[in-house]
XYZ file of C-alpha atoms in Angstrom:
519
model
C -14.525 15.879 14.117
C -13.962 18.869 16.430
C -16.367 21.498 17.413
C -15.320 25.151 17.266
C -13.082 26.137 20.160
C -12.054 22.585 20.996
C -8.348 22.286 21.875
C -6.025 20.151 19.739
C -5.638 17.672 22.598
C -9.413 17.276 22.896
C -9.723 16.821 19.119
C -7.013 14.156 19.093
C -8.667 12.388 22.019
C -12.104 12.444 20.385
C -10.852 10.964 17.110
C -8.799 8.378 18.976
C -11.835 7.303 21.019
C -13.930 6.945 17.856
C -11.243 4.880 16.141
C -10.922 2.638 19.194
C -14.702 2.293 19.611
C -15.198 1.341 15.961
C -12.336 -1.126 16.271
C -13.950 -2.732 19.319
C -17.305 -2.964 17.544
C -15.593 -4.536 14.533
C -13.785 -6.972 16.823
C -17.103 -8.262 18.118
C -18.232 -9.013 14.561
C -14.975 -10.575 13.330
C -14.099 -14.217 12.854
C -10.842 -14.713 14.768
C -10.860 -18.475 15.250
C -7.639 -20.483 15.089
C -8.553 -23.610 13.126
C -5.081 -25.101 12.649
C -4.544 -28.236 14.737
C -0.835 -27.660 15.364
C 0.009 -23.967 14.863
C 3.050 -24.007 17.139
C 4.519 -27.033 15.380
C 4.036 -25.324 12.017
C 5.651 -22.141 13.368
C 8.577 -24.167 14.661
C 9.094 -25.720 11.225
C 8.917 -22.275 9.621
C 11.514 -20.835 12.005
C 13.651 -23.892 11.371
C 13.556 -23.097 7.672
C 14.780 -19.559 8.379
C 17.599 -20.903 10.554
C 18.588 -23.591 8.011
C 17.748 -22.048 4.628
C 18.224 -24.036 1.430
C 19.927 -21.409 -0.707
C 20.677 -23.917 -3.466
C 16.947 -23.891 -4.309
C 16.947 -20.151 -5.075
C 16.828 -19.498 -8.816
C 18.651 -16.386 -9.956
C 16.266 -15.926 -12.905
C 13.297 -15.243 -10.613
C 15.287 -12.571 -8.766
C 16.075 -10.909 -12.093
C 12.386 -11.071 -13.093
C 11.393 -9.499 -9.776
C 13.801 -6.612 -10.281
C 12.848 -6.216 -13.958
C 9.098 -6.028 -13.273
C 9.673 -3.530 -10.458
C 12.074 -1.296 -12.403
C 9.951 -1.145 -15.550
C 6.601 -0.980 -13.727
C 7.703 1.766 -11.339
C 9.525 3.588 -14.124
C 6.458 3.617 -16.347
C 4.171 4.519 -13.434
C 6.431 7.269 -12.118
C 6.924 8.767 -15.581
C 3.182 8.812 -16.226
C 2.558 10.127 -12.717
C 4.961 13.005 -13.274
C 3.122 14.041 -16.440
C -0.213 13.816 -14.611
C 1.116 15.761 -11.616
C 1.517 18.942 -13.655
C -2.233 19.392 -14.384
C -3.259 17.521 -11.187
C -4.171 20.611 -9.146
C -6.044 22.355 -11.973
C -8.246 19.634 -13.425
C -10.710 17.605 -11.381
C -10.928 14.982 -14.136
C -7.211 14.259 -13.690
C -7.613 13.929 -9.916
C -10.586 11.572 -10.324
C -8.715 9.419 -12.849
C -5.676 9.208 -10.562
C -7.874 8.348 -7.569
C -9.445 5.458 -9.482
C -6.058 4.193 -10.667
C -4.516 4.090 -7.191
C -7.666 2.790 -5.476
C -7.453 -0.529 -7.351
C -4.828 -2.850 -5.895
C -2.029 -4.257 -8.055
C -3.396 -7.786 -7.651
C -6.806 -6.767 -9.008
C -5.147 -5.025 -11.944
C -3.119 -8.169 -12.618
C -6.185 -10.434 -12.500
C -7.899 -8.228 -15.089
C -4.838 -7.743 -17.277
C -4.232 -11.489 -17.433
C -7.470 -11.796 -19.394
C -5.849 -9.698 -22.141
C -2.096 -10.325 -21.941
C -1.969 -13.719 -20.240
C 0.850 -14.652 -17.859
C 3.246 -12.208 -19.466
C 5.693 -9.499 -18.555
C 3.197 -6.950 -19.856
C 0.691 -8.045 -17.214
C 3.225 -7.673 -14.402
C 4.567 -4.317 -15.561
C 1.160 -2.729 -16.167
C -0.262 -4.113 -12.904
C 2.376 -2.067 -11.082
C 2.442 0.925 -13.428
C -1.293 1.691 -13.373
C -1.803 2.180 -9.608
C 1.660 3.680 -9.181
C 0.849 6.310 -11.819
C -2.079 7.466 -9.673
C -0.026 7.352 -6.474
C 2.957 9.190 -7.932
C 0.777 11.823 -9.591
C -0.772 12.717 -6.242
C 2.521 12.784 -4.327
C 4.466 14.612 -7.023
C 1.685 17.212 -7.233
C 1.942 17.727 -3.461
C 5.718 18.111 -3.712
C 5.355 20.651 -6.532
C 2.737 22.633 -4.619
C 4.950 22.756 -1.515
C 7.970 24.065 -3.442
C 9.397 27.514 -2.784
C 8.070 30.007 -5.359
C 10.885 32.514 -4.949
C 12.602 31.358 -8.156
C 9.416 31.978 -10.152
C 9.354 35.618 -9.076
C 12.884 36.059 -10.389
C 11.985 35.005 -13.929
C 11.628 37.732 -16.571
C 8.156 38.774 -17.653
C 6.679 36.752 -20.460
C 8.372 33.471 -19.536
C 6.279 30.571 -20.816
C 4.624 28.042 -18.489
C 6.818 25.156 -19.614
C 10.016 27.182 -19.292
C 8.981 28.479 -15.871
C 8.335 24.958 -14.635
C 11.539 23.532 -16.119
C 13.904 26.253 -14.897
C 12.292 27.548 -11.694
C 10.197 24.801 -10.122
C 11.718 21.529 -11.319
C 15.203 22.149 -9.836
C 13.549 22.897 -6.491
C 11.558 19.657 -6.371
C 13.860 17.291 -8.269
C 15.565 15.976 -5.130
C 12.314 15.190 -3.335
C 10.804 13.545 -6.429
C 13.942 11.475 -6.943
C 13.976 10.261 -3.324
C 10.282 9.384 -3.396
C 10.667 7.523 -6.693
C 13.475 5.423 -5.228
C 11.236 4.609 -2.265
C 8.487 3.648 -4.718
C 10.910 1.186 -6.292
C 11.195 -0.551 -2.917
C 7.392 -0.720 -2.813
C 7.450 -2.013 -6.387
C 9.707 -4.890 -5.351
C 7.175 -5.861 -2.684
C 4.331 -5.609 -5.190
C 6.219 -7.709 -7.723
C 6.833 -10.386 -5.109
C 3.100 -10.570 -4.398
C 2.282 -10.905 -8.109
C 4.090 -14.232 -8.017
C 1.307 -15.592 -5.828
C -1.057 -15.494 -8.825
C 1.323 -17.154 -11.251
C 3.789 -14.572 -12.579
C 7.385 -15.925 -12.457
C 8.727 -13.676 -9.688
C 10.220 -14.702 -6.365
C 6.732 -14.880 -4.887
C 5.778 -17.752 -7.204
C 8.514 -19.996 -5.802
C 7.965 -18.761 -2.261
C 4.261 -19.636 -2.432
C 5.048 -23.063 -3.898
C 7.582 -23.789 -1.148
C 5.155 -22.809 1.622
C 2.279 -24.748 0.091
C 4.367 -27.916 -0.176
C 5.927 -27.591 3.279
C 9.488 -27.025 2.032
C 10.327 -24.542 4.777
C 14.076 -24.560 4.218
C 13.492 -23.453 0.637
C 10.880 -20.905 1.755
C 13.309 -19.509 4.327
C 15.969 -19.103 1.643
C 13.563 -17.184 -0.617
C 12.538 -14.929 2.273
C 16.126 -14.135 3.199
C 17.000 -13.528 -0.455
C 14.136 -11.058 -0.727
C 15.178 -9.245 2.451
C 18.714 -9.023 1.063
C 17.342 -7.578 -2.174
C 15.378 -4.918 -0.265
C 18.193 -4.253 2.195
C 20.761 -3.614 -0.537
C 18.461 -1.450 -2.648
C 20.390 1.724 -1.831
C 23.575 0.100 -3.136
C 22.344 -0.921 -6.583
C 19.703 1.772 -7.193
C 21.609 4.958 -7.943
C 21.148 7.752 -10.407
C 23.867 6.410 -12.676
C 22.625 2.796 -12.461
C 19.062 3.554 -13.573
C 19.770 3.434 -17.357
C 21.626 0.155 -16.869
C 18.780 -1.271 -14.800
C 16.188 -0.195 -17.365
C 18.050 -1.716 -20.328
C 18.917 -4.872 -18.404
C 15.305 -5.258 -17.256
C 14.039 -5.158 -20.834
C 16.595 -7.801 -21.870
C 15.779 -10.309 -19.117
C 11.962 -10.186 -19.275
C 10.383 -13.668 -19.303
C 8.509 -15.044 -22.285
C 4.706 -15.090 -22.320
C 3.149 -18.376 -21.214
C 0.932 -19.530 -24.097
C 0.068 -17.691 -27.291
C -1.929 -14.498 -26.821
C -3.462 -12.429 -29.596
C -3.404 -9.103 -27.815
C -5.532 -7.157 -30.302
C -8.335 -9.710 -30.374
C -8.135 -10.273 -26.600
C -8.288 -6.556 -25.854
C -11.242 -6.028 -28.197
C -13.120 -8.931 -26.640
C -12.287 -7.768 -23.106
C -13.450 -4.176 -23.624
C -16.314 -4.846 -26.001
C -17.772 -7.985 -24.455
C -16.244 -9.450 -21.288
C -16.593 -6.476 -18.924
C -19.833 -5.212 -20.462
C -22.784 -6.125 -18.180
C -24.610 -9.155 -19.541
C -27.903 -7.341 -20.291
C -26.039 -4.755 -22.393
C -23.980 -7.131 -24.514
C -24.774 -6.735 -28.180
C -26.695 -3.521 -27.571
C -25.772 -0.141 -29.017
C -24.431 1.494 -25.847
C -24.309 4.966 -27.360
C -27.881 4.872 -28.606
C -30.266 6.886 -26.363
C -33.006 4.238 -26.522
C -30.747 1.440 -25.251
C -30.676 2.409 -21.583
C -34.449 2.829 -21.002
C -35.083 -0.438 -22.828
C -32.537 -2.413 -20.796
C -32.948 -0.615 -17.458
C -35.134 -3.289 -15.858
C -32.889 -6.126 -17.029
C -29.790 -4.250 -15.902
C -31.227 -3.702 -12.398
C -32.265 -7.363 -12.207
C -28.650 -8.291 -13.045
C -27.082 -5.777 -10.637
C -29.374 -6.216 -7.626
C -28.126 -9.671 -6.499
C -24.542 -8.472 -6.963
C -25.264 -5.487 -4.715
C -27.114 -7.358 -1.975
C -25.276 -10.670 -2.102
C -21.698 -9.566 -2.787
C -20.968 -5.826 -2.633
C -22.716 -5.043 0.663
C -21.555 -8.094 2.680
C -18.090 -7.858 1.138
C -17.832 -4.146 1.952
C -18.911 -4.747 5.559
C -16.305 -7.472 6.032
C -13.650 -5.318 4.364
C -14.420 -2.418 6.718
C -14.456 -4.726 9.752
C -11.057 -6.157 8.869
C -9.578 -2.739 8.063
C -10.844 -1.135 11.281
C -9.434 -3.858 13.531
C -6.136 -3.715 11.661
C -6.087 0.098 11.999
C -6.422 -0.081 15.787
C -3.862 -2.900 16.026
C -1.501 -0.844 13.857
C -1.910 2.155 16.179
C -1.098 0.085 19.269
C 1.831 -1.612 17.564
C 3.337 1.654 16.287
C 3.166 3.298 19.726
C 4.881 0.267 21.263
C 7.541 -0.120 18.586
C 8.765 3.405 17.852
C 11.021 3.625 20.980
C 13.076 0.767 19.483
C 14.387 3.117 16.792
C 14.845 6.190 18.981
C 18.291 6.975 20.371
C 16.741 8.457 23.516
C 15.173 5.135 24.525
C 17.483 2.410 23.203
C 20.834 4.172 23.062
C 23.498 3.917 20.344
C 23.703 0.109 20.622
C 20.038 -0.865 20.710
C 18.884 1.633 18.080
C 20.477 -0.149 15.063
C 18.898 -3.446 16.112
C 15.525 -1.773 16.478
C 15.870 -0.165 13.056
C 16.720 -3.526 11.478
C 13.644 -5.095 13.090
C 11.253 -2.377 11.926
C 12.768 -2.171 8.438
C 12.268 -5.947 8.162
C 8.639 -5.628 9.239
C 7.903 -2.827 6.795
C 9.723 -4.634 3.961
C 7.576 -7.756 4.263
C 4.476 -7.517 2.037
C 1.177 -7.800 3.893
C -0.153 -10.387 1.449
C 2.837 -12.650 2.030
C 2.555 -12.250 5.809
C -1.131 -13.125 5.614
C -0.401 -16.167 3.453
C 2.187 -17.451 5.941
C -0.086 -16.763 8.923
C -2.900 -18.554 7.104
C -0.759 -21.699 6.869
C -0.048 -21.486 10.595
C -3.455 -20.469 11.996
C -6.023 -21.598 9.451
C -8.623 -19.559 7.540
C -10.105 -16.606 9.434
C -9.616 -12.848 9.713
C -6.833 -13.301 12.262
C -3.982 -13.929 9.751
C -5.010 -10.861 7.735
C -5.221 -8.669 10.856
C -1.787 -9.817 12.007
C -0.296 -9.196 8.565
C -1.735 -5.701 8.211
C -0.879 -4.593 11.734
C 2.685 -5.981 11.672
C 3.551 -4.353 8.347
C 1.933 -0.968 9.000
C 3.086 -0.765 12.618
C 6.619 -1.316 11.324
C 6.229 1.584 8.876
C 4.664 4.061 11.302
C 6.864 2.999 14.219
C 10.006 3.516 12.143
C 8.923 7.004 11.094
C 7.832 8.019 14.578
C 11.230 6.925 15.874
C 12.853 9.337 13.408
C 10.579 12.137 14.642
C 11.391 11.263 18.258
C 15.091 11.667 17.535
C 14.353 15.201 16.308
C 12.709 16.317 19.569
C 14.483 18.664 21.952
C 14.192 17.644 25.597
C 14.757 19.704 28.736
C 17.964 18.991 30.651
C 15.856 17.735 33.559
C 13.570 15.564 31.370
C 12.468 12.325 33.040
C 13.591 8.916 31.889
C 12.030 5.596 31.072
C 8.255 5.308 31.102
C 7.727 8.891 32.225
C 9.810 10.171 29.311
C 7.719 8.047 26.951
C 4.259 8.793 28.356
C 4.552 12.436 29.413
C 7.241 13.958 27.201
C 7.436 12.046 23.918
C 4.029 10.609 23.005
C 2.078 13.861 23.630
C 4.475 15.761 21.367
C 4.341 13.123 18.630
C 0.632 12.393 18.821
C -0.453 14.768 16.069
C 2.157 13.298 13.715
C 1.114 9.799 14.807
C -2.526 10.503 13.902
C -1.462 11.995 10.570
C 0.393 8.801 9.663
C -2.378 6.551 10.974
C -5.163 8.328 9.087
C -3.052 8.381 5.930
C -2.514 4.593 6.151
C -6.251 3.980 6.693
C -7.070 3.966 2.978
C -4.011 1.802 2.225
C -5.041 -0.698 4.908
C -8.508 -0.838 3.372
C -7.076 -1.571 -0.095
C -5.025 -4.412 1.329
C -8.010 -5.726 3.324
C -9.971 -6.110 0.112
C -7.372 -8.292 -1.609
C -7.154 -10.724 1.302
C -10.396 -12.156 -0.029
C -8.216 -13.991 -2.552
C -6.877 -15.964 0.439
C -10.389 -16.918 1.538
C -11.419 -14.058 3.865
C -14.929 -12.926 2.882
C -13.918 -9.381 1.898
C -14.657 -7.888 -1.507
C -11.632 -9.644 -2.968
C -13.229 -13.011 -2.222
C -16.093 -12.219 -4.568
C -13.756 -10.697 -7.165
C -11.639 -13.852 -7.211
C -14.719 -16.069 -7.497
C -16.135 -14.012 -10.365
C -12.854 -14.137 -12.303
C -12.510 -17.870 -11.693
C -16.005 -18.332 -13.159
C -15.135 -16.001 -16.088
C -17.875 -13.553 -15.057
C -15.642 -10.607 -15.812
C -18.522 -8.139 -15.940
C -19.326 -8.984 -12.328
C -15.639 -8.802 -11.386
C -15.344 -5.339 -12.946
C -18.338 -4.080 -10.937
C -16.907 -5.524 -7.718
C -13.494 -3.971 -8.359
C -15.164 -0.627 -9.039
C -17.043 -0.952 -5.740
C -13.747 -1.654 -3.982
C -12.186 1.437 -5.546
C -15.113 3.655 -4.551
C -14.955 2.354 -0.979
C -11.235 3.136 -0.816
C -11.824 6.627 -2.251
C -14.554 7.283 0.340
C -12.271 6.256 3.209
C -9.459 8.398 1.781
C -11.815 11.401 1.612
C -12.883 10.835 5.234
C -9.246 10.539 6.268
C -8.342 13.842 4.595
C -11.372 15.534 6.178
C -10.317 14.338 9.632
C -6.744 15.521 9.092
C -8.005 18.959 8.057
C -10.360 19.089 11.035
C -7.518 18.231 13.418
C -5.231 20.738 11.676
C -2.678 18.025 10.925
C -3.217 18.040 7.158
C 0.078 19.912 6.702
C 2.133 17.366 8.659
C 4.323 15.094 6.510
C 2.816 11.735 5.573
C 5.088 10.801 2.666
C 7.499 8.046 3.608
C 10.303 9.381 1.437
C 11.047 12.425 -0.598
C 11.684 14.964 2.134
C 12.986 15.092 5.619
C 10.404 15.227 8.354
C 9.295 18.665 9.417
C 9.837 19.644 13.040
C 7.763 17.519 15.359
C 4.652 19.009 16.988
C 5.232 20.898 20.187
C 3.686 19.841 23.515
C -0.090 20.110 23.612
C -1.600 22.520 26.089
C -5.189 22.643 27.276
């Protein structure tokens, strides 16, 4: 935070020092051991699979399932998010509900939904739609609030609220909402891939199987097929193709594995499974229930708090903080690769391809691959988070760098980078970094499913033991931790006066980059 009268440069420096200091402290407490006996040999086999991919092993059906889950999940989430965005600014209850929806990772939603719907298309679609509804509601509300109000003033007196929104505000924001929704579809493809790692029949299911069994040629083919799917998204996702994609997605959805009685499963899940053990069978709405069961409820909750929530939260924060600092370093090193001023017209396309590839690779998949190469520790998760997020922020900073105006006598090389470009981009860089903090934390939590002792580790263990009441409490704790970090991030951005800088990764062109900082 800044004290009154502190210059922007001093405020940026203070926050940067705190982020770096917390990252160093977290580094001292982290487990970064490499336990694999032959990591370089495994890496060589993996690279060999990418060079000699076995495309004959790629099943077209899994690609169709991946697209179908993403289209329907994002469509349902974006539609719900748009409806929630309209009352978002006026009602705190809507904002709280959206915060809880987006604070729970898609994998956690899927693990819970599988208890009701089994390994079905419904599980995959809802696991994407629920958090994306909260995300889209927040972003759409921001887009609506930023819209020009001049058209509203031109409406005749007495125009209804719905008519005013439909005819004056919606045309102004439709382009930005459309662009952001298309970007969300790219994110949905990554999320759908990751859902395959827990059994849903997407591309991730076959990719995980290939890696686990050492079939690197097959794994390389699946990776390249996924990159091709992401890379061609702008070709097959158009306004006129959306109805065709929606109808086709419904037609190709996979069948449910095993018979599931949804009504009975849902009633059991809500009325028994996620109800804390001491409260099962009790009349929850009766006033005398809570005093009578208070002692038993605390006895049930206390070991969860001390033995799982607190240690899991500490490890989640440690992992997230190290990854945040590594992301910052990586983004500052990578953004010149996509800037015309540094790489020229020939090197810039190659740099863009590299960073788009990094940002298109899901963190969970990167962590899974790194885990096979390095063994179980925090190191694979840190590498995965920093590579993915540095690719995102570096790509966006490169776009901002191309928008800067330089003096005719501006220096070149390292001096141009250190004295002309970075100081002018630093406010935007911090805005992106602080915005990604909460997202990095959400991803850190789910890496527990891979064996890292974050909150996800305890969630996965509780679900495996069918202690769904414990799993629900742990997931709620994860969501509250993510909400707290998001609130701190927004407070820091307001304190640094960078809250109005763009942090959306699609939906509008970047605003003019910050001007040089002066003392």
